[in-house]
CSV table of C-alpha atoms in Angstrom, one decimal:
chain,number,residue,atom,x,y,z
A,22,UNK,CA,-0.2,-0.2,-0.4
A,23,UNK,CA,3.2,2.3,0.3
A,24,UNK,CA,3.5,2.6,-3.2
A,25,UNK,CA,0.0,3.2,-4.2
A,26,UNK,CA,0.1,6.0,-1.5
A,27,UNK,CA,3.5,7.1,-3.1
A,28,UNK,CA,1.8,7.3,-6.2
A,29,UNK,CA,-1.0,8.9,-5.4
A,30,UNK,CA,0.7,11.5,-3.1
A,31,UNK,CA,2.9,12.3,-6.4
A,32,UNK,CA,-0.3,13.3,-8.2
A,33,UNK,CA,-1.3,15.7,-5.6
A,34,UNK,CA,2.3,17.2,-5.7
A,35,UNK,CA,1.8,17.8,-9.5
A,36,UNK,CA,-1.1,20.0,-8.6
A,37,UNK,CA,-0.3,21.3,-5.9
A,38,UNK,CA,3.2,22.8,-7.1
A,39,UNK,CA,0.8,24.7,-9.6
A,40,UNK,CA,-1.8,26.1,-7.2
A,41,UNK,CA,-1.9,29.5,-6.6
A,42,UNK,CA,-3.3,31.0,-3.8
A,43,UNK,CA,-6.3,32.2,-5.4
A,44,UNK,CA,-7.4,29.2,-6.5
A,45,UNK,CA,-8.4,28.0,-3.2
A,46,UNK,CA,-11.3,29.8,-2.5
A,47,UNK,CA,-12.4,30.0,-5.9
A,48,UNK,CA,-16.0,29.1,-6.2
A,49,UNK,CA,-16.5,27.1,-9.4
A,50,UNK,CA,-20.4,27.1,-9.2
A,51,UNK,CA,-23.3,29.4,-7.4
A,52,UNK,CA,-23.8,26.0,-4.9
A,53,UNK,CA,-20.6,25.3,-3.3
A,54,UNK,CA,-19.0,24.7,-0.1
A,55,UNK,CA,-16.1,26.6,0.7
A,56,UNK,CA,-13.7,28.1,3.4
A,57,UNK,CA,-15.0,30.9,5.4
A,58,UNK,CA,-12.9,33.3,7.4
A,59,UNK,CA,-14.1,34.1,11.0
A,60,UNK,CA,-14.0,37.4,12.8
A,61,UNK,CA,-11.3,36.3,15.1
A,62,UNK,CA,-8.9,35.1,12.2
A,63,UNK,CA,-9.5,31.3,11.7
A,64,UNK,CA,-11.4,29.6,9.0
A,65,UNK,CA,-14.3,27.1,8.9
A,66,UNK,CA,-15.8,24.9,6.2
A,67,UNK,CA,-19.3,24.7,5.0
A,68,UNK,CA,-20.8,21.8,6.9
A,69,UNK,CA,-23.9,19.9,7.0
A,70,UNK,CA,-24.5,16.8,9.3
A,71,UNK,CA,-26.7,15.2,6.7
A,72,UNK,CA,-25.2,15.7,3.3
A,73,UNK,CA,-27.6,17.9,1.1
A,74,UNK,CA,-29.2,16.9,-2.0
A,75,UNK,CA,-27.7,18.3,-4.4
A,76,UNK,CA,-24.2,18.1,-2.7
A,77,UNK,CA,-22.2,21.1,-3.2
A,78,UNK,CA,-19.6,21.5,-4.9
A,79,UNK,CA,-16.2,22.1,-3.1
A,80,UNK,CA,-13.6,24.8,-3.6
A,81,UNK,CA,-9.8,23.7,-3.5
A,82,UNK,CA,-9.6,25.4,0.1
A,83,UNK,CA,-12.4,22.9,1.3
A,84,UNK,CA,-11.3,20.1,-0.4
A,85,UNK,CA,-7.8,20.7,1.1
A,86,UNK,CA,-9.4,21.4,4.7
A,87,UNK,CA,-11.1,18.1,3.9
A,88,UNK,CA,-8.3,16.0,3.2
A,89,UNK,CA,-6.7,17.7,6.5
A,90,UNK,CA,-9.7,16.4,8.7
A,91,UNK,CA,-9.8,12.6,7.4
A,92,UNK,CA,-6.1,12.6,7.2
A,93,UNK,CA,-5.3,13.9,10.4
A,94,UNK,CA,-8.2,12.0,11.9
A,95,UNK,CA,-7.1,8.6,10.5
A,96,UNK,CA,-3.3,9.0,11.7
A,97,UNK,CA,-4.4,9.9,15.3
A,98,UNK,CA,-6.2,6.4,15.4
A,99,UNK,CA,-3.2,4.6,13.5
A,100,UNK,CA,-0.6,6.3,16.4
A,101,UNK,CA,-3.2,5.2,19.0
A,102,UNK,CA,-4.3,9.2,20.0
A,103,UNK,CA,-7.4,10.6,21.0
A,104,UNK,CA,-8.8,11.5,17.7
A,105,UNK,CA,-9.6,15.1,16.7
A,106,UNK,CA,-12.8,16.5,16.5
A,107,UNK,CA,-13.6,18.1,13.1
A,108,UNK,CA,-13.7,21.7,14.5
A,109,UNK,CA,-10.6,21.0,16.0
A,110,UNK,CA,-8.8,20.6,12.6
A,111,UNK,CA,-7.3,23.9,11.7
A,112,UNK,CA,-7.2,24.7,8.2
A,113,UNK,CA,-4.0,27.4,7.6
A,114,UNK,CA,-5.4,29.5,5.1
A,115,UNK,CA,-5.3,29.6,1.0
A,116,UNK,CA,-1.8,28.9,-0.8
A,117,UNK,CA,1.6,27.7,0.4
A,118,UNK,CA,0.6,27.3,4.1
A,119,UNK,CA,-2.4,24.9,3.1
A,120,UNK,CA,0.0,23.0,1.1
A,121,UNK,CA,2.7,22.8,3.7
A,122,UNK,CA,0.1,21.8,6.2
A,123,UNK,CA,-1.0,18.8,3.9
A,124,UNK,CA,2.8,17.4,3.5
A,125,UNK,CA,3.3,17.8,7.1
A,126,UNK,CA,0.1,15.7,7.9
A,127,UNK,CA,1.3,13.1,5.1
A,128,UNK,CA,4.7,12.9,6.6
A,129,UNK,CA,2.8,12.2,10.2
A,130,UNK,CA,0.5,9.3,8.6
A,131,UNK,CA,3.7,7.8,6.5
A,132,UNK,CA,5.3,7.5,9.9
A,133,UNK,CA,2.4,6.0,11.7
A,134,UNK,CA,1.4,3.7,8.8
A,135,UNK,CA,5.1,2.5,8.7
A,136,UNK,CA,5.2,1.5,12.2
A,137,UNK,CA,2.1,-0.5,11.8
A,138,UNK,CA,2.5,-4.4,12.3
A,139,UNK,CA,0.8,-7.7,10.6
A,140,UNK,CA,-1.4,-7.9,13.8
A,141,UNK,CA,-2.0,-4.0,13.6
A,142,UNK,CA,-3.1,-4.5,10.4
A,143,UNK,CA,-5.7,-7.3,11.2
A,144,UNK,CA,-6.8,-5.5,13.9
A,145,UNK,CA,-10.9,-3.8,13.7
A,146,UNK,CA,-10.7,-0.3,12.0
A,147,UNK,CA,-12.2,2.6,14.1
A,148,UNK,CA,-12.0,4.8,11.7
A,149,UNK,CA,-13.8,5.5,9.3
A,150,UNK,CA,-16.5,2.7,10.1
A,151,UNK,CA,-17.0,2.6,13.7
A,152,UNK,CA,-18.2,-0.1,15.5
A,153,UNK,CA,-18.0,-2.3,12.7
A,154,UNK,CA,-15.6,-5.1,13.0
A,155,UNK,CA,-15.7,-6.5,9.6
A,156,UNK,CA,-13.4,-3.5,8.6
A,157,UNK,CA,-9.5,-4.0,9.5
A,158,UNK,CA,-6.9,-1.2,9.7
A,159,UNK,CA,-5.5,-2.7,6.2
A,160,UNK,CA,-8.9,-1.6,5.0
A,161,UNK,CA,-8.6,1.8,6.8
A,162,UNK,CA,-5.2,2.3,4.7
A,163,UNK,CA,-6.9,1.1,1.8
A,164,UNK,CA,-9.7,4.0,2.5
A,165,UNK,CA,-7.0,6.1,3.2
A,166,UNK,CA,-5.4,5.6,0.0
A,167,UNK,CA,-9.0,5.9,-2.1
A,168,UNK,CA,-10.4,9.2,-0.6
A,169,UNK,CA,-6.7,10.4,-1.3
A,170,UNK,CA,-7.1,9.6,-5.1
A,171,UNK,CA,-11.0,11.2,-5.0
A,172,UNK,CA,-9.8,14.4,-3.7
A,173,UNK,CA,-6.7,14.7,-5.8
A,174,UNK,CA,-8.9,14.3,-8.6
A,175,UNK,CA,-11.4,16.9,-7.7
A,176,UNK,CA,-8.4,19.3,-6.7
A,177,UNK,CA,-6.9,18.9,-10.3
A,178,UNK,CA,-10.4,18.9,-12.1
A,179,UNK,CA,-11.3,22.3,-10.5
A,180,UNK,CA,-7.4,23.6,-10.8
A,181,UNK,CA,-8.2,22.8,-14.5
A,182,UNK,CA,-11.1,24.3,-14.9
A,183,UNK,CA,-10.4,27.4,-13.2
A,184,UNK,CA,-7.3,28.1,-15.3
A,185,UNK,CA,-9.3,27.2,-18.6
A,186,UNK,CA,-12.2,29.6,-17.5
A,187,UNK,CA,-9.8,32.3,-17.3
A,188,UNK,CA,-8.1,32.0,-20.8
C-alpha cells in the first residue's frame, strides 16, 4: 500500500506545485462549499451533518481542509491518539500554507503507517467504520489511499477548470 500511497501523493504534488493562492477559494458554481474566514481570524468549513441533495461543489480550499480532517483523524487512530474532532482541524488558509500543512500531515501519516505490524493491520478499524468489526486497519489504509485519490482528482479538475475559464 505504500507504493500506491506514494503514487497518489505524487499526483497531489503535481497539482500542488501549480496551485496559486487564488485557486483555493475560487467558487466554481453558485452552490458550493468553501472555507469561511471568521471575525476572530480562523477559518471554518461549510458543513452539514446530513449530506445535502444536491451535494455542493467543493472549492480547493474546502477539499484541502477535508483532506487535513480525515488524514489527521486517520493518523490519530493509527498512532493510538485520541482522534481530533472536526472543529479542532485548523486550516491554515489558502496557498502555500495549506500545501505545507498537508505535506506535514502526509509525513505524520507515513511515519505512523510504517510502524504498523501484521497484527496491527488485522485489528478492527476504529475509523471510518466505527463499531464495524468487519473492517480492519488494512481496510482503513486502503480507504485512505482511495479517499486521497478522489480528493486529488477533484483538486486537479478544479485547478484545470479555473485555469481554462480564465483563458
